[in-house]
Every structure is written in structure tokens, then in C-alpha cells.
Amino acid sequence: MLSKIRSLLEITDFTVEEIDELVALAMDIIANPKKYADVCKSKKLATLFYEPSTRTRLSFTAAMMELGGNVLGFSDAAASSVSKGEVVADTVRVVENFADIIAMRHNKEGAPWVASQYASIPIINAGDGGHCHPTQTLADMLTIYRHKGRFSDLTVGFCGDLLYGRTVHSLTKAMGRYRGIQFVFVSPDELRIPDYLRRDIDKKGYQYYETDKLEEAMPRLDILYMTRVQKERFDSEEQYDRLKDSFILDMPKLRHAKDDIIILHPLPRVNEIAYEVDAHPGALYFEQVRNGKFIRMALIYTLLKWAEEGRRPTSSANLVEASPCGNPRCISTVEKVPAIYTVHADGTRHCIYCDALEGSQPSHIP
Ligand code: NCD
């Protein structure tokens, strides 16, 4: 088990150097789009979207078109064989006959990982449940690079739904690898970052603190990353209604911010950023969308090139089989896949699909 081909399932599948190279390539694409207009001619991208999406799917589609390639796929699982009960492992073994690379979004955590085990073509995780979203992270990083010129020595505040906000999880893992990064996690108590992530960042010694007061954190921040409360991940409407308006960013709250603060949001926005903030010079959420297309062009081009060169993943993970994962959002609870865990240096075991700690209870909102 373990794929023989390079994919992007989580942001840490790419080294810091590889991310720097992707960002440099995206910058070159921005400067010289004509140079890349044909580089994926005769290649096909399949977009398999089991969950709603506007910008991510269109961004992948536009990216492949601008590289001269073609796109096929589905944006509604109900209209595909999935509705007949087909499992991910079978779907990708079918689709690989029609495409050279797959971008998959799934409501179950770890579904793209399962896909990567069966497909002979690269898989890109376009968001899996409340777990991770590495290509949004790449879009965020290109935006940070274009405005801050660096990934080091920055204080990054994440605000909103940090429990289910997959973009937060991936960006934390990505930025934590650079020097001089500090995190401030701003959320209501019920939506704090998941335990597995807190354990991970504790182990790695990242600098962070958690608060439920955005105003208190504001003066320190170089980057404020706002997020939507993820309605679709809640068990009940009542829980969502109670938490949905926990933080609303408006101009009075920005009064104590640094002059050069940048404000990011993966979008869609519901009402966590007042429209008046759009005129703030640091409000970059629509630029993030644009950057998302360029970095996805860089990613598709790179993964296809690596596939042709036969580059293999350099994973040294220590894997064991154990009892089934307790996270109800994990792909292993709905499809017949072996219960596999990665063993970390401190002996803790994390589900290979969704990262949940072995034996942990599902995240619970009281
Ligand atoms: C995010 C996602 O799908 O996780 N959106 C996106 O891809 N740009 C954030 C969200 O849905 O709130």
C-alpha cells in the first residue's frame, strides 16, 4: 500500500522547497501566460466533485484550459454512478482511462487518499470534509507571497470555524514550517482547532495562542484569515444558529490593526466579513480567487511532468493496521478500506485517512 506516483493529498506532501518552486512557477505563469498556453495540450483533467463548489472547480477548469488541456468530470455525485453505490476505488479506476490527472472533492475525510491508492494517475485533493484543502492553501500562499514577499516572520490570525475549517488546517501545517511564524487561533470554545492538529503543532513547537476575542488579537496580526462557520458539518441546525455569527469583521474592529494587515478568506463569505471591509486596501479575498487559478496551473503542470518522469513519493511513514476509526466523517466508516494508522515519533497513532487520533471520540459540539 502507498501510491507509486506523486499526488497532492495534503500540503505536507510537498516540501517547503517544492512549494517555493510552485510559487515561483505561478509567478512566471502570471508574467508570461503565452509561454504556458500549450504545455498541457492533449492532456485531460477530471474534476470529481462529490460536494458543492463554485470557485475551486471553476478554478481547476480554467487552469487546465489556460494550459491548453481539456476537462471532464461531474459536479454532482447524484448524477454519477456514485448514486448507484460505486466506491471511490472503483470510480478512479474507471476515470483513469479517460483522464491524465484527477481533482477530487469529497464530503468524507480521506477519500482522495483512498483514490490515490488505486489510481495510476496523480490525485489532487480539492477539499475532503472538514479535514484539509491543500490547493486553497497554495492560493493563500501565493497571495501572501505577492503582498508580504515572504513566508517567515509573520503573525497569522485564524478566526471563525477552526474545528471544521479545512482551509485553516492546511494553511497552519504549511506556514508552521517557516521560521518566525506565530499563530493566533480566534474561535468560540466549541469551534477550536481539532485535537489532532493541536497535538501536532504542540509537538512541532509552533508558537501559538488561542482566544475568543478578535479585538484583543488584532494589533499583533500581519495576516487575518477569516472563515465561514461550516453549516454542512453540524449535526443540528440549532448548534449552527447558536454559533454562526460568532465573529463579524467590520471596520471598527480593524481600527487597531497594523496598517499593512492583509485580510484573507477562502470564500464563500456568509456574513463574517461586513461588506464595508471590501474597500480596505488589505482585503484580498477576491485576489485569492485569481491567484488560485495561477497556482493550480502551476500544480497541474508540475504533477503531470512528475508523472511523466516517474517521480515517486518520498514517504517514510510507519504504518500499522488497527481498530476502525471513530470519526464518523472518515471515509473508512462508509467504504470498505483497511483501518490504517501512521505511528508518530511519540507513539500516537493517527488515522491515515482523516488524521484523527486512534480511539478518539468524534469532535463534539455541546
Ligand atoms: C472553502 C472550502 O470549500 O473549504 N472554500 C473554497 O474552497 N474556496 C471554504 C468554505 O467552504 O467555507
Short mmCIF file of C-alpha atoms and ligand atoms in Angstrom, two decimals:
data_model
loop_
_atom_site.label_atom_id
_atom_site.label_comp_id
_atom_site.label_asym_id
_atom_site.label_seq_id
_atom_site.Cartn_x
_atom_site.Cartn_y
_atom_site.Cartn_z
CA MET A 1 0.00 0.00 0.00
CA LEU A 2 1.16 3.51 -0.76
CA SER A 3 0.87 5.16 -4.09
CA LYS A 4 3.74 4.99 -6.57
CA ILE A 5 3.01 8.35 -8.08
CA ARG A 6 3.19 11.92 -6.78
CA SER A 7 -0.18 13.39 -5.76
CA LEU A 8 -1.24 16.33 -3.60
CA LEU A 9 -3.40 14.92 -0.82
CA GLU A 10 -2.24 17.23 1.96
CA ILE A 11 0.02 20.25 1.81
CA THR A 12 2.86 18.44 3.62
CA ASP A 13 3.14 16.05 0.65
CA PHE A 14 5.19 18.89 -0.83
CA THR A 15 8.42 20.02 0.80
CA VAL A 16 8.99 23.69 1.58
CA GLU A 17 11.36 23.83 -1.41
CA GLU A 18 8.73 22.31 -3.71
CA ILE A 19 6.16 24.88 -2.54
CA ASP A 20 8.66 27.66 -3.18
CA GLU A 21 9.18 26.24 -6.70
CA LEU A 22 5.42 26.12 -7.34
CA VAL A 23 5.04 29.73 -6.21
CA ALA A 24 7.95 30.75 -8.48
CA LEU A 25 6.34 28.87 -11.38
CA ALA A 26 2.97 30.57 -10.72
CA MET A 27 4.74 33.95 -10.76
CA ASP A 28 6.29 33.07 -14.11
CA ILE A 29 2.88 31.98 -15.47
CA ILE A 30 1.44 35.34 -14.36
CA ALA A 31 4.26 37.21 -16.10
CA ASN A 32 4.38 35.06 -19.28
CA PRO A 33 1.00 33.38 -19.83
CA LYS A 34 1.68 32.71 -23.54
CA LYS A 35 4.66 30.52 -22.67
CA TYR A 36 2.30 28.07 -20.94
CA ALA A 37 -0.67 28.23 -23.30
CA ASP A 38 0.04 24.78 -24.83
CA VAL A 39 2.05 22.91 -22.26
CA CYS A 40 -0.82 20.54 -21.37
CA LYS A 41 -2.14 20.15 -24.90
CA SER A 42 -3.79 16.72 -25.32
CA LYS A 43 -3.90 16.19 -21.54
CA LYS A 44 -7.17 15.81 -19.64
CA LEU A 45 -8.13 16.78 -16.11
CA ALA A 46 -11.08 15.00 -14.47
CA THR A 47 -12.87 17.03 -11.81
CA LEU A 48 -14.76 14.65 -9.50
CA PHE A 49 -16.76 16.86 -7.16
CA TYR A 50 -18.94 14.97 -4.68
CA GLU A 51 -19.58 18.18 -2.70
CA PRO A 52 -20.74 21.66 -3.79
CA SER A 53 -18.14 24.06 -5.12
CA THR A 54 -18.04 27.19 -7.23
CA ARG A 55 -14.58 28.65 -7.26
CA THR A 56 -12.46 25.57 -6.68
CA ARG A 57 -13.98 23.57 -9.55
CA LEU A 58 -14.13 26.52 -11.95
CA SER A 59 -10.60 27.45 -10.97
CA PHE A 60 -9.32 23.96 -11.81
CA THR A 61 -11.25 24.06 -15.08
CA ALA A 62 -9.95 27.49 -16.08
CA ALA A 63 -6.42 26.49 -15.04
CA MET A 64 -6.41 23.40 -17.28
CA MET A 65 -7.92 25.35 -20.18
CA GLU A 66 -5.25 28.04 -19.91
CA LEU A 67 -2.60 25.32 -20.09
CA GLY A 68 -4.15 24.12 -23.36
CA GLY A 69 -5.67 20.96 -21.86
CA ASN A 70 -9.22 19.62 -21.61
CA VAL A 71 -11.53 18.97 -18.68
CA LEU A 72 -14.22 16.38 -17.97
CA GLY A 73 -15.97 15.19 -14.83
CA PHE A 74 -19.01 15.70 -12.63
CA SER A 75 -20.08 18.36 -10.19
CA ASP A 76 -22.96 16.46 -8.68
CA ALA A 77 -22.33 12.96 -7.39
CA ALA A 78 -26.07 12.24 -7.57
CA ALA A 79 -25.79 12.36 -11.36
CA SER A 80 -22.90 9.84 -11.48
CA SER A 81 -22.61 6.13 -10.68
CA VAL A 82 -21.85 7.09 -7.09
CA SER A 83 -25.62 7.27 -6.64
CA LYS A 84 -25.71 3.55 -7.59
CA GLY A 85 -23.30 2.78 -4.76
CA GLU A 86 -19.94 2.87 -6.56
CA VAL A 87 -16.97 3.26 -4.21
CA VAL A 88 -14.11 5.74 -4.71
CA ALA A 89 -11.65 2.94 -5.51
CA ASP A 90 -13.77 1.82 -8.47
CA THR A 91 -14.65 5.30 -9.70
CA VAL A 92 -11.00 6.33 -10.02
CA ARG A 93 -10.05 3.07 -11.77
CA VAL A 94 -12.72 3.91 -14.32
CA VAL A 95 -11.86 7.59 -14.66
CA GLU A 96 -8.12 6.98 -15.12
CA ASN A 97 -8.98 5.53 -18.54
CA PHE A 98 -10.31 8.88 -19.63
CA ALA A 99 -8.02 11.39 -17.91
CA ASP A 100 -4.37 12.10 -17.02
CA ILE A 101 -4.96 13.73 -13.64
CA ILE A 102 -7.87 13.94 -11.16
CA ALA A 103 -9.02 16.75 -8.86
CA MET A 104 -11.39 15.31 -6.24
CA ARG A 105 -13.61 17.00 -3.68
CA HIS A 106 -15.42 14.72 -1.25
CA ASN A 107 -17.53 15.11 1.86
CA LYS A 108 -15.79 12.16 3.53
CA GLU A 109 -12.36 12.79 5.02
CA GLY A 110 -9.56 10.85 3.39
CA ALA A 111 -11.46 9.98 0.18
CA PRO A 112 -8.69 11.45 -2.04
CA TRP A 113 -6.17 9.32 -0.13
CA VAL A 114 -8.18 6.20 -0.98
CA ALA A 115 -8.30 7.37 -4.61
CA SER A 116 -4.51 7.73 -4.68
CA GLN A 117 -4.09 4.10 -3.63
CA TYR A 118 -5.96 2.79 -6.65
CA ALA A 119 -5.28 5.32 -9.41
CA SER A 120 -2.23 5.24 -11.65
CA ILE A 121 -2.54 8.99 -12.30
CA PRO A 122 -1.97 11.92 -9.90
CA ILE A 123 -4.79 12.83 -7.49
CA ILE A 124 -5.30 16.36 -6.22
CA ASN A 125 -7.34 16.81 -3.04
CA ALA A 126 -9.76 19.66 -3.73
CA GLY A 127 -11.14 19.51 -0.16
CA ASP A 128 -12.15 16.45 1.92
CA GLY A 129 -14.84 17.00 4.55
CA GLY A 130 -13.62 19.08 7.46
CA HIS A 131 -10.09 17.74 7.04
CA CYS A 132 -7.87 19.60 4.58
CA HIS A 133 -7.77 21.68 1.43
CA PRO A 134 -4.20 21.93 0.14
CA THR A 135 -4.89 23.78 -3.12
CA GLN A 136 -6.69 26.57 -1.25
CA THR A 137 -3.55 26.77 0.87
CA LEU A 138 -1.45 27.17 -2.25
CA ALA A 139 -3.75 30.02 -3.36
CA ASP A 140 -3.41 31.59 0.10
CA MET A 141 0.37 31.26 -0.02
CA LEU A 142 0.70 32.82 -3.45
CA THR A 143 -1.39 35.74 -2.17
CA ILE A 144 0.76 36.06 0.95
CA TYR A 145 3.91 35.95 -1.17
CA ARG A 146 2.66 38.63 -3.56
CA HIS A 147 1.85 41.00 -0.70
CA LYS A 148 4.37 40.20 2.01
CA GLY A 149 7.21 38.87 -0.13
CA ARG A 150 7.97 36.10 2.36
CA PHE A 151 6.53 33.23 4.40
CA SER A 152 8.66 33.79 7.50
CA ASP A 153 8.41 36.17 10.47
CA LEU A 154 4.65 36.67 10.26
CA THR A 155 1.85 36.53 12.81
CA VAL A 156 -1.15 34.77 11.33
CA GLY A 157 -4.59 35.00 12.97
CA PHE A 158 -7.27 32.45 12.06
CA CYS A 159 -10.80 33.43 13.00
CA GLY A 160 -14.13 31.57 12.86
CA ASP A 161 -14.76 27.86 12.49
CA LEU A 162 -11.36 26.37 13.20
CA LEU A 163 -12.76 22.94 14.00
CA TYR A 164 -14.27 22.17 10.60
CA GLY A 165 -12.47 24.82 8.52
CA ARG A 166 -10.29 22.59 6.33
CA THR A 167 -8.51 25.58 4.79
CA VAL A 168 -7.31 26.55 8.28
CA HIS A 169 -5.89 23.10 8.94
CA SER A 170 -3.87 23.02 5.73
CA LEU A 171 -2.59 26.60 5.98
CA THR A 172 -1.50 26.04 9.60
CA LYS A 173 0.53 22.99 8.58
CA ALA A 174 2.03 24.86 5.63
CA MET A 175 3.01 28.09 7.38
CA GLY A 176 4.21 26.36 10.54
CA ARG A 177 7.20 25.05 8.60
CA TYR A 178 8.68 28.53 8.12
CA ARG A 179 10.87 30.48 10.57
CA GLY A 180 9.40 33.04 12.94
CA ILE A 181 5.73 32.19 12.38
CA GLN A 182 3.24 32.81 15.20
CA PHE A 183 -0.39 31.73 15.14
CA VAL A 184 -3.37 33.21 16.94
CA PHE A 185 -6.47 30.99 16.83
CA VAL A 186 -9.63 33.03 17.42
CA SER A 187 -12.83 30.99 17.79
CA PRO A 188 -15.70 30.22 20.12
CA ASP A 189 -14.79 27.43 22.51
CA GLU A 190 -16.88 24.89 20.56
CA LEU A 191 -15.05 25.55 17.28
CA ARG A 192 -11.42 25.43 18.43
CA ILE A 193 -8.86 23.64 16.23
CA PRO A 194 -9.21 19.83 16.27
CA ASP A 195 -7.28 17.88 18.91
CA TYR A 196 -5.09 16.07 16.39
CA LEU A 197 -3.91 19.39 14.97
CA ARG A 198 -3.27 20.94 18.40
CA ARG A 199 -1.23 17.88 19.37
CA ASP A 200 0.69 18.11 16.15
CA ILE A 201 1.54 21.79 16.49
CA ASP A 202 2.41 21.30 20.18
CA LYS A 203 4.80 18.53 19.20
CA LYS A 204 6.39 20.63 16.49
CA GLY A 205 6.83 23.51 18.91
CA TYR A 206 4.94 26.09 16.85
CA GLN A 207 4.26 29.37 18.66
CA TYR A 208 0.53 29.95 19.13
CA TYR A 209 -2.22 31.00 21.47
CA GLU A 210 -5.99 30.60 21.44
CA THR A 211 -8.57 33.24 22.31
CA ASP A 212 -12.23 34.05 21.73
CA LYS A 213 -11.58 37.81 21.41
CA LEU A 214 -10.75 39.06 17.94
CA GLU A 215 -10.18 42.66 19.10
CA GLU A 216 -7.56 41.50 21.58
CA ALA A 217 -5.60 39.66 18.88
CA MET A 218 -5.94 42.32 16.17
CA PRO A 219 -2.93 44.62 16.90
CA ARG A 220 -0.44 41.74 16.54
CA LEU A 221 -1.64 40.35 13.23
CA ASP A 222 0.15 40.58 9.88
CA ILE A 223 -2.46 38.30 8.32
CA LEU A 224 -6.07 37.80 9.38
CA TYR A 225 -7.64 34.66 7.90
CA MET A 226 -11.42 34.79 8.30
CA THR A 227 -13.59 31.70 7.80
CA ARG A 228 -17.24 30.80 7.46
CA VAL A 229 -18.96 28.65 10.09
CA GLN A 230 -19.32 25.36 8.17
CA LYS A 231 -23.08 24.78 8.36
CA GLU A 232 -22.93 21.50 6.44
CA ARG A 233 -20.67 19.86 9.06
CA PHE A 234 -23.01 20.45 12.02
CA ASP A 235 -25.28 17.77 13.44
CA SER A 236 -28.12 20.18 14.12
CA GLU A 237 -29.44 23.50 12.85
CA GLU A 238 -29.72 24.72 16.44
CA GLN A 239 -25.94 24.29 17.03
CA TYR A 240 -25.22 26.15 13.83
CA ASP A 241 -27.62 29.00 14.63
CA ARG A 242 -26.00 29.45 18.02
CA LEU A 243 -22.50 29.80 16.57
CA LYS A 244 -22.94 31.22 13.08
CA ASP A 245 -22.48 34.88 13.96
CA SER A 246 -19.70 34.41 16.50
CA PHE A 247 -17.35 36.79 14.68
CA ILE A 248 -18.17 39.51 12.21
CA LEU A 249 -15.26 41.55 10.94
CA ASP A 250 -16.16 45.21 10.41
CA MET A 251 -14.24 48.48 10.14
CA PRO A 252 -14.41 49.35 13.88
CA LYS A 253 -12.71 46.00 14.66
CA LEU A 254 -9.93 46.85 12.20
CA ARG A 255 -9.21 50.20 13.88
CA HIS A 256 -6.45 48.66 15.99
CA ALA A 257 -4.94 46.56 13.19
CA LYS A 258 -1.49 47.13 11.68
CA ASP A 259 -1.55 49.47 8.67
CA ASP A 260 -0.32 46.72 6.36
CA ILE A 261 -2.53 43.89 7.65
CA ILE A 262 -3.84 41.60 4.93
CA ILE A 263 -7.28 40.01 5.23
CA LEU A 264 -7.82 36.63 3.61
CA HIS A 265 -10.91 34.44 3.31
CA PRO A 266 -11.24 31.28 1.19
CA LEU A 267 -14.85 32.30 0.31
CA PRO A 268 -17.79 31.85 0.15
CA ARG A 269 -18.46 34.57 2.71
CA VAL A 270 -21.74 34.35 4.55
CA ASN A 271 -21.73 37.30 6.92
CA GLU A 272 -18.43 37.03 8.77
CA ILE A 273 -16.95 39.99 6.86
CA ALA A 274 -19.05 43.17 6.57
CA TYR A 275 -19.20 44.48 3.00
CA GLU A 276 -17.63 47.77 4.11
CA VAL A 277 -14.35 45.87 4.66
CA ASP A 278 -14.09 45.11 0.91
CA ALA A 279 -12.74 48.63 0.36
CA HIS A 280 -9.90 48.13 2.87
CA PRO A 281 -6.56 48.02 0.97
CA GLY A 282 -5.66 44.76 2.73
CA ALA A 283 -8.87 42.94 1.77
CA LEU A 284 -7.51 40.35 -0.67
CA TYR A 285 -10.16 37.64 -0.79
CA PHE A 286 -11.09 38.22 -4.42
CA GLU A 287 -7.43 38.35 -5.43
CA GLN A 288 -7.02 34.98 -3.67
CA VAL A 289 -9.51 33.52 -6.15
CA ARG A 290 -7.44 34.80 -9.07
CA ASN A 291 -4.22 33.53 -7.55
CA GLY A 292 -5.91 30.17 -7.05
CA LYS A 293 -6.14 29.74 -10.80
CA PHE A 294 -2.46 30.55 -11.37
CA ILE A 295 -1.18 28.26 -8.64
CA ARG A 296 -3.45 25.43 -9.85
CA MET A 297 -1.94 25.89 -13.31
CA ALA A 298 1.50 25.51 -11.74
CA LEU A 299 0.35 22.45 -9.77
CA ILE A 300 -1.31 20.60 -12.67
CA TYR A 301 1.68 21.24 -14.93
CA THR A 302 4.13 20.09 -12.25
CA LEU A 303 2.25 16.90 -11.27
CA LEU A 304 1.83 15.88 -14.91
CA LYS A 305 5.54 16.47 -15.52
CA TRP A 306 6.48 14.43 -12.45
CA ALA A 307 4.16 11.62 -13.56
CA GLU A 308 5.91 11.51 -16.94
CA GLU A 309 9.30 11.45 -15.23
CA GLY A 310 8.08 8.64 -12.95
CA ARG A 311 8.83 10.59 -9.77
CA ARG A 312 7.76 8.66 -6.69
CA PRO A 313 6.53 9.92 -3.31
CA THR A 314 9.22 10.03 -0.66
CA SER A 315 7.10 8.80 2.24
CA SER A 316 8.79 7.13 5.19
CA ALA A 317 5.60 6.81 7.26
CA ASN A 318 5.41 3.98 9.75
CA LEU A 319 2.00 2.36 9.11
CA VAL A 320 0.05 -0.15 11.21
CA GLU A 321 -3.38 -1.73 10.94
CA ALA A 322 -5.65 -1.33 13.98
CA SER A 323 -9.29 -0.98 15.02
CA PRO A 324 -11.70 1.10 12.90
CA CYS A 325 -11.54 4.89 13.08
CA GLY A 326 -14.06 6.58 15.42
CA ASN A 327 -14.51 9.72 13.31
CA PRO A 328 -17.94 9.49 11.64
CA ARG A 329 -16.75 11.82 8.85
CA CYS A 330 -13.90 9.44 7.90
CA ILE A 331 -14.15 7.64 4.53
CA SER A 332 -13.30 4.38 6.34
CA THR A 333 -16.73 4.47 8.04
CA VAL A 334 -18.62 4.26 4.75
CA GLU A 335 -16.33 2.37 2.37
CA LYS A 336 -14.58 -0.95 2.94
CA VAL A 337 -10.97 0.13 3.38
CA PRO A 338 -8.48 -1.22 5.91
CA ALA A 339 -8.12 0.74 9.19
CA ILE A 340 -4.58 2.07 8.86
CA TYR A 341 -2.75 4.45 11.18
CA THR A 342 0.53 6.33 10.93
CA VAL A 343 2.63 5.93 14.04
CA HIS A 344 4.19 9.22 15.16
CA ALA A 345 7.52 9.51 16.96
CA ASP A 346 5.75 9.87 20.35
CA GLY A 347 3.87 6.60 19.75
CA THR A 348 0.48 8.21 19.00
CA ARG A 349 -1.39 6.75 16.04
CA HIS A 350 -3.31 8.90 13.57
CA CYS A 351 -5.84 7.56 11.07
CA ILE A 352 -4.20 7.62 7.64
CA TYR A 353 -7.42 8.92 6.05
CA CYS A 354 -8.63 11.68 8.39
CA ASP A 355 -5.73 12.21 10.88
CA ALA A 356 -7.98 11.51 13.92
CA LEU A 357 -6.13 10.06 16.90
CA GLU A 358 -6.74 6.36 17.37
CA GLY A 359 -9.54 5.80 19.87
CA SER A 360 -10.50 9.49 19.99
CA GLN A 361 -14.15 10.44 20.24
CA PRO A 362 -15.62 12.44 17.38
CA SER A 363 -15.39 16.20 17.84
CA HIS A 364 -18.46 17.07 19.83
CA ILE A 365 -20.32 20.34 19.98
CA PRO A 366 -22.24 20.54 23.25
C1 NCD B 1 -13.63 26.63 1.25
C2 NCD B 1 -13.90 25.15 1.29
O1 NCD B 1 -14.56 24.59 0.42
O2 NCD B 1 -13.41 24.54 2.23
N1 NCD B 1 -13.98 27.21 0.03
C3 NCD B 1 -13.14 27.12 -1.03
O3 NCD B 1 -12.76 26.07 -1.47
N2 NCD B 1 -12.66 28.26 -1.53
C4 NCD B 1 -14.19 27.34 2.42
C5 NCD B 1 -15.65 27.22 2.73
O4 NCD B 1 -16.40 26.49 2.08
O5 NCD B 1 -16.07 27.88 3.68
#
